[in-house]
Amino acid sequence: MKNWYKDVVGYQIYPSTFKDGNNDGFGDIVGIIDKLDYLKELGIGLIWIGPIYKSPKVDNGYDISNFYEIDEKYGTLEDVKLLLKECKKREIKVIFDLVLNHTSDKHEWFIDACENVNSKYKDYYIFKEPKVIDGIKYPPNNWKGFFEESVWEYVEKIDKYYFHIFSKKMPDLNWDNKDLREEMYAVARFWLDLGVDGFRMDAIAHLAKDTSFKDAYPLDEKLVLDTSKFSNRDELFDYLKEFKEEVLSKYNCMSIGEVGGCASVEDALKYVDYNNGYFNMVFNFDTCWENGAYGSIDKADSEIKTNVKNLKLLFKKWYDGIFNKAWMPIYWLNHDHPRVISQYGNINYRNESGKMLGLTLLFLYGTPFIYQGEEIGMSNVNYSDFDMFNDVHAKNFIEEYKSKYDKEVILRFLNRTSRDNARTMMQWNDSENGGFTNSESVFKVNDNYKIVNVENELKDDDSILNFYKKMIFLRNTKYKNEATLGKLEFIDLDNEDVFAYTKTFDKKIMVIANFRDYIVEFDNYIQENDIILHNYKDINIKNKKILLRPYECFFLEIKGF
Ligand code: NOJ
């Protein structure tokens, strides 16, 4: 089975920091339109645009106060129509973020539910009575959410707690309520009718909760993050079946659910199995943290090291589990992760490791998604103070841990892992603010913008960006079948340093990538005229072994296999 979304290379746009088209310091739709030719030349066939709906932006747009309105910071509905037209002209498909799990606390439903005892919207959310012990009111249970807080927040006016798995400014919706479900289906239809090609569905794994709301183990812990209480639960699949029947199946659209780190391969198949799944793909986070950085507050930088073998095993696990049964996206990062060059690459070998990471990913099984700036080697921030962080999760984290850890330790951890790393301004040129905007902005630009920027990369034949163009071109044309239909086999799976694989269909292609900043010996599979792409100028062979230099990578076509 072949579908358009398998053949394209995707690109994620984080709209507030991609390009400011009207110079108010905020990225917008006009800015995206300005850069469509850039994306087309890069070879992109699909863009995923983060939420641009009306929002107080506590969580940068994932807190939506009106699902039908475009936030004025991003532009207007007319701008969206123009964007869709311009994308169509260039044969670029567009998917929007669709946030079905929660709203902003400034959504009129929620305001009404908190103001009026008899509000019909009360049942659109999850409200519970306080637990009263010795006359004191407590949250209904000990569950902790994803943003370092209790999942419960008290509303004095109605003497109830409401439920939220993300920020307290983002109350969860109650998918048990049929009227609410119909409202959300109408939202999806509205955007599909307008012409978007599908959705990336935010936090989709969490629509159903354990409605017993019993305390999580250990019972005596004040707050426990037990994601099983609100992830991949059976009732969710009833909702998704209905959503598919009532909406998705009626359109020629593509859908990707975000299931994060809580879904196994078996869970994923429930969502995306070709025969009886509900979407086309799911994003899991399994391959985003294989260097020990997640939760690494107590670790020194020297303890953060890519576990190349595990990384391969994880890609293999997903491939083995779903090849021929389903399709998946492949990506190194999105707006919730650190920059991949800082995570698995090395800024001292920016050019070599940037190319190597792109190549390693691009021909694996699935639709690749490049995150804005990855194609020029943008890297993590290096903030020296707490108030430089902008992300709600980072802010909550600082509040929670500042009395328990030294400031330097928290900064080290956040500079390594925080979501702010991926959210700095896109670096277009070496002018102030990296050419993202001509005005003051609440967003920050990475200090390295004078060197690392699109304009410089375009000028340099040997740049990461030009390497990306070549790779994407090859994936889109000559090696499309190998990329999309080919059988994946890892070479020397146990190797701790080198990520190497073949993909075989009509042709056989091979990727060899050294993930280390030192020389690594590897069996020599390389015939000089098999080399299609290489990030060094010559080859280093000794005693019939190839000596792979720091982050050296090869893309080969093995002739006559
Ligand atoms: C996942 C999104 O990617 C993230 O940025 C957001 O904070 C949460 N969902 C809540 O919407």
Coordinates of C-alpha atoms in Angstrom, one line a residue, residues 85-348:
K85 CA -3.2 28.2 -1.8
E86 CA 0.5 29.0 -2.0
C87 CA 1.4 25.5 -0.6
K88 CA -0.9 23.9 -3.2
K89 CA 0.9 25.8 -5.9
R90 CA 4.2 24.3 -4.8
E91 CA 2.8 20.9 -4.1
I92 CA 3.5 21.1 -0.4
K93 CA 0.9 19.5 1.8
V94 CA 0.0 21.2 5.1
I95 CA -1.1 19.6 8.4
F96 CA -2.2 21.6 11.4
D97 CA -1.9 20.8 15.1
L98 CA -5.2 19.7 16.4
V99 CA -5.5 19.9 20.2
L100 CA -8.3 17.6 21.4
N101 CA -7.2 16.9 24.9
H102 CA -7.6 20.3 26.6
T103 CA -8.5 24.0 26.1
S104 CA -7.1 27.1 27.7
D105 CA -8.7 28.2 30.9
K106 CA -9.7 31.3 29.0
H107 CA -11.9 29.2 26.7
E108 CA -15.5 30.4 27.0
W109 CA -16.7 26.9 27.9
F110 CA -14.3 26.7 30.8
I111 CA -15.1 30.2 32.0
D112 CA -18.8 29.4 32.0
A113 CA -18.2 26.1 33.7
C114 CA -16.4 27.9 36.6
E115 CA -18.8 30.8 36.9
N116 CA -22.2 29.0 36.7
V117 CA -23.2 26.2 39.0
N118 CA -25.6 24.9 36.3
S119 CA -23.3 25.5 33.3
K120 CA -23.9 23.0 30.5
Y121 CA -20.2 23.1 30.0
K122 CA -19.3 21.7 33.4
D123 CA -19.5 18.3 32.0
Y124 CA -17.2 19.3 29.1
Y125 CA -14.4 19.2 31.7
I126 CA -13.5 17.0 34.6
F127 CA -14.6 18.5 37.9
K128 CA -14.4 16.7 41.3
E129 CA -15.3 17.4 44.9
P130 CA -12.4 18.2 47.2
K131 CA -11.3 15.4 49.5
V132 CA -12.0 16.8 53.0
I133 CA -9.9 15.6 55.9
D134 CA -10.4 17.2 59.4
G135 CA -12.3 20.0 57.7
I136 CA -9.4 20.8 55.3
K137 CA -9.9 20.5 51.5
Y138 CA -7.4 18.5 49.5
P139 CA -7.2 17.5 45.8
P140 CA -9.2 14.4 45.0
N141 CA -6.1 12.3 44.5
N142 CA -2.3 12.2 44.4
W143 CA -1.8 12.2 40.7
K144 CA 1.0 14.4 39.2
G145 CA 0.8 15.8 35.7
F146 CA 3.5 16.3 33.0
F147 CA 4.3 19.9 34.1
E148 CA 5.5 19.2 37.6
E149 CA 2.2 20.0 39.3
S150 CA -0.8 18.2 40.8
V151 CA -3.4 17.4 38.1
W152 CA -6.0 19.2 40.2
E153 CA -6.7 22.9 40.6
Y154 CA -9.2 24.3 43.0
V155 CA -12.0 26.7 41.9
E156 CA -13.3 28.5 44.9
K157 CA -16.5 29.8 43.4
I158 CA -17.9 26.4 42.7
D159 CA -15.9 24.6 45.4
K160 CA -14.6 22.0 43.0
Y161 CA -11.3 20.9 41.6
Y162 CA -10.7 20.5 37.9
F163 CA -8.4 18.1 36.2
H164 CA -5.4 19.0 34.0
I165 CA -2.5 16.8 32.9
F166 CA -0.5 19.8 31.5
S167 CA -0.4 23.3 32.9
K168 CA -3.2 24.4 35.3
K169 CA -4.0 26.9 32.6
M170 CA -5.0 24.0 30.3
P171 CA -8.0 22.1 31.7
D172 CA -8.6 18.6 30.2
L173 CA -11.7 18.0 28.3
N174 CA -14.1 15.2 29.2
W175 CA -14.3 12.9 26.2
D176 CA -17.0 10.8 27.9
N177 CA -19.4 13.6 27.0
K178 CA -20.9 13.0 23.6
D179 CA -21.7 16.7 23.0
L180 CA -18.1 17.6 23.7
R181 CA -17.0 15.0 21.2
E182 CA -19.3 16.4 18.6
E183 CA -17.9 19.9 19.2
M184 CA -14.4 18.6 18.7
Y185 CA -15.3 16.8 15.5
A186 CA -16.9 20.0 14.2
V187 CA -13.6 21.7 14.8
A188 CA -11.7 19.1 12.8
R189 CA -14.2 19.3 9.9
F190 CA -13.9 23.1 9.8
W191 CA -10.2 23.0 9.1
L192 CA -10.4 20.1 6.7
D193 CA -13.1 21.9 4.8
L194 CA -10.9 24.9 4.6
G195 CA -8.3 22.7 2.8
V196 CA -5.7 21.5 5.3
D197 CA -4.4 18.1 4.4
G198 CA -4.6 16.6 7.9
F199 CA -3.5 16.9 11.5
R200 CA -0.8 16.2 14.0
M201 CA -3.0 15.4 16.9
D202 CA -1.6 16.6 20.2
A203 CA -1.6 14.5 23.3
I204 CA -4.0 12.0 21.7
A205 CA -3.0 9.2 23.9
H206 CA -4.5 11.0 26.9
L207 CA -8.1 11.6 26.0
A208 CA -9.4 8.8 28.2
K209 CA -8.6 8.8 32.0
D210 CA -9.0 6.2 34.7
T211 CA -12.3 7.5 35.9
S212 CA -12.0 5.7 39.3
F213 CA -9.5 8.4 40.1
K214 CA -8.0 6.2 42.8
D215 CA -4.7 7.3 44.3
A216 CA -1.6 6.2 42.4
Y217 CA 1.2 4.0 44.0
P218 CA 3.0 4.6 46.2
L219 CA 0.0 5.8 48.1
D220 CA 1.9 7.7 50.7
E221 CA 3.7 9.9 48.1
K222 CA 2.3 13.4 47.9
L223 CA 2.4 13.5 44.1
V224 CA 2.9 10.6 41.7
L225 CA 3.3 10.7 37.9
D226 CA 1.7 7.5 36.8
T227 CA 1.0 8.0 33.1
S228 CA -1.0 4.8 32.9
K229 CA -3.8 6.6 34.6
F230 CA -4.3 8.8 31.5
S231 CA -2.6 7.1 28.6
N232 CA -3.6 4.6 25.9
R233 CA -6.7 3.5 27.8
D234 CA -9.2 1.2 26.3
E235 CA -12.0 3.8 26.2
L236 CA -9.8 6.0 24.1
F237 CA -10.0 3.6 21.2
D238 CA -13.8 3.9 21.2
Y239 CA -13.5 7.6 20.8
L240 CA -11.0 7.3 18.0
K241 CA -13.2 4.8 16.2
E242 CA -16.0 7.3 16.3
F243 CA -13.7 10.2 15.3
K244 CA -12.5 8.2 12.3
E245 CA -16.1 7.2 11.3
E246 CA -17.5 10.7 11.7
V247 CA -14.6 12.8 10.4
L248 CA -11.3 11.4 9.2
S249 CA -12.7 8.7 6.9
K250 CA -14.8 11.3 5.1
Y251 CA -11.8 13.3 3.9
N252 CA -8.7 12.5 1.9
C253 CA -6.5 13.5 4.8
M254 CA -3.5 12.4 6.7
S255 CA -3.4 12.0 10.5
I256 CA -0.5 11.6 13.0
G257 CA -1.2 11.1 16.6
E258 CA 1.2 12.2 19.3
V259 CA 1.5 9.3 21.7
G260 CA 4.8 10.4 23.4
G261 CA 6.8 8.1 25.6
C262 CA 3.9 6.1 27.0
A263 CA 3.1 3.9 24.0
S264 CA 4.5 0.5 23.3
V265 CA 4.7 -0.9 19.7
E266 CA 1.6 -2.9 20.5
D267 CA -0.2 0.2 21.7
A268 CA 0.9 2.0 18.5
L269 CA -0.5 -0.7 16.3
K270 CA -3.9 -0.2 17.9
Y271 CA -3.7 3.4 16.6
V272 CA -2.2 2.8 13.2
D273 CA -2.6 -0.7 11.9
Y274 CA -3.3 -0.6 8.2
N275 CA -6.3 -2.8 8.6
N276 CA -8.1 -1.5 11.6
G277 CA -6.2 1.5 12.9
Y278 CA -7.5 5.1 13.2
F279 CA -4.6 7.2 12.0
N280 CA -1.8 7.0 9.5
M281 CA 1.1 7.3 12.0
V282 CA 2.0 8.0 15.6
F283 CA 4.8 10.0 17.1
N284 CA 6.6 8.1 19.9
F285 CA 9.5 9.6 21.8
D286 CA 11.6 6.4 22.1
T287 CA 14.5 7.5 20.1
C288 CA 14.8 11.1 21.4
W289 CA 16.6 10.5 24.6
E290 CA 19.2 7.8 24.1
N291 CA 22.0 9.7 25.7
G292 CA 20.8 9.7 29.3
A293 CA 19.9 13.4 29.3
Y294 CA 16.3 12.8 30.3
G295 CA 15.9 13.3 34.0
S296 CA 19.7 13.8 34.2
I297 CA 19.8 16.6 36.8
D298 CA 22.4 14.8 38.9
K299 CA 24.6 13.9 36.0
A300 CA 27.8 15.8 35.0
D301 CA 28.0 16.6 31.3
S302 CA 30.7 14.0 30.9
E303 CA 28.1 11.3 31.8
I304 CA 25.9 12.2 28.9
K305 CA 26.8 9.9 26.1
T306 CA 24.8 8.6 23.1
N307 CA 24.0 4.9 23.5
V308 CA 24.3 4.1 19.9
K309 CA 23.6 0.4 20.3
N310 CA 20.3 1.1 22.1
L311 CA 19.4 3.7 19.6
K312 CA 19.7 1.2 16.8
L313 CA 17.8 -1.4 18.9
L314 CA 14.9 1.1 19.4
F315 CA 14.7 1.9 15.7
K316 CA 14.8 -1.9 15.0
K317 CA 12.1 -2.6 17.6
W318 CA 9.7 -0.2 15.9
Y319 CA 10.6 -1.4 12.5
D320 CA 10.3 -5.1 13.4
G321 CA 7.0 -4.4 15.1
I322 CA 5.3 -2.5 12.4
F323 CA 6.9 -3.1 9.0
N324 CA 4.2 -4.0 6.5
K325 CA 1.6 -3.5 9.2
A326 CA 1.7 0.2 9.6
W327 CA 3.7 3.4 8.9
M328 CA 5.5 5.7 11.2
P329 CA 7.2 9.1 11.3
I330 CA 11.0 9.3 11.9
Y331 CA 12.5 12.3 13.5
W332 CA 15.2 13.4 15.9
L333 CA 13.4 16.1 17.7
N334 CA 10.4 18.3 17.8
H335 CA 9.6 21.5 19.8
D336 CA 9.6 19.6 23.0
H337 CA 13.1 18.3 22.8
P338 CA 16.7 19.6 22.8
R339 CA 18.5 20.2 19.5
V340 CA 19.8 17.0 18.1
I341 CA 23.2 18.3 17.3
S342 CA 23.7 19.0 21.0
Q343 CA 22.0 15.8 21.9
Y344 CA 23.6 13.2 19.6
G345 CA 26.0 15.3 17.6
N346 CA 28.7 17.7 18.6
I347 CA 28.9 21.4 18.1
N348 CA 32.7 21.2 17.8

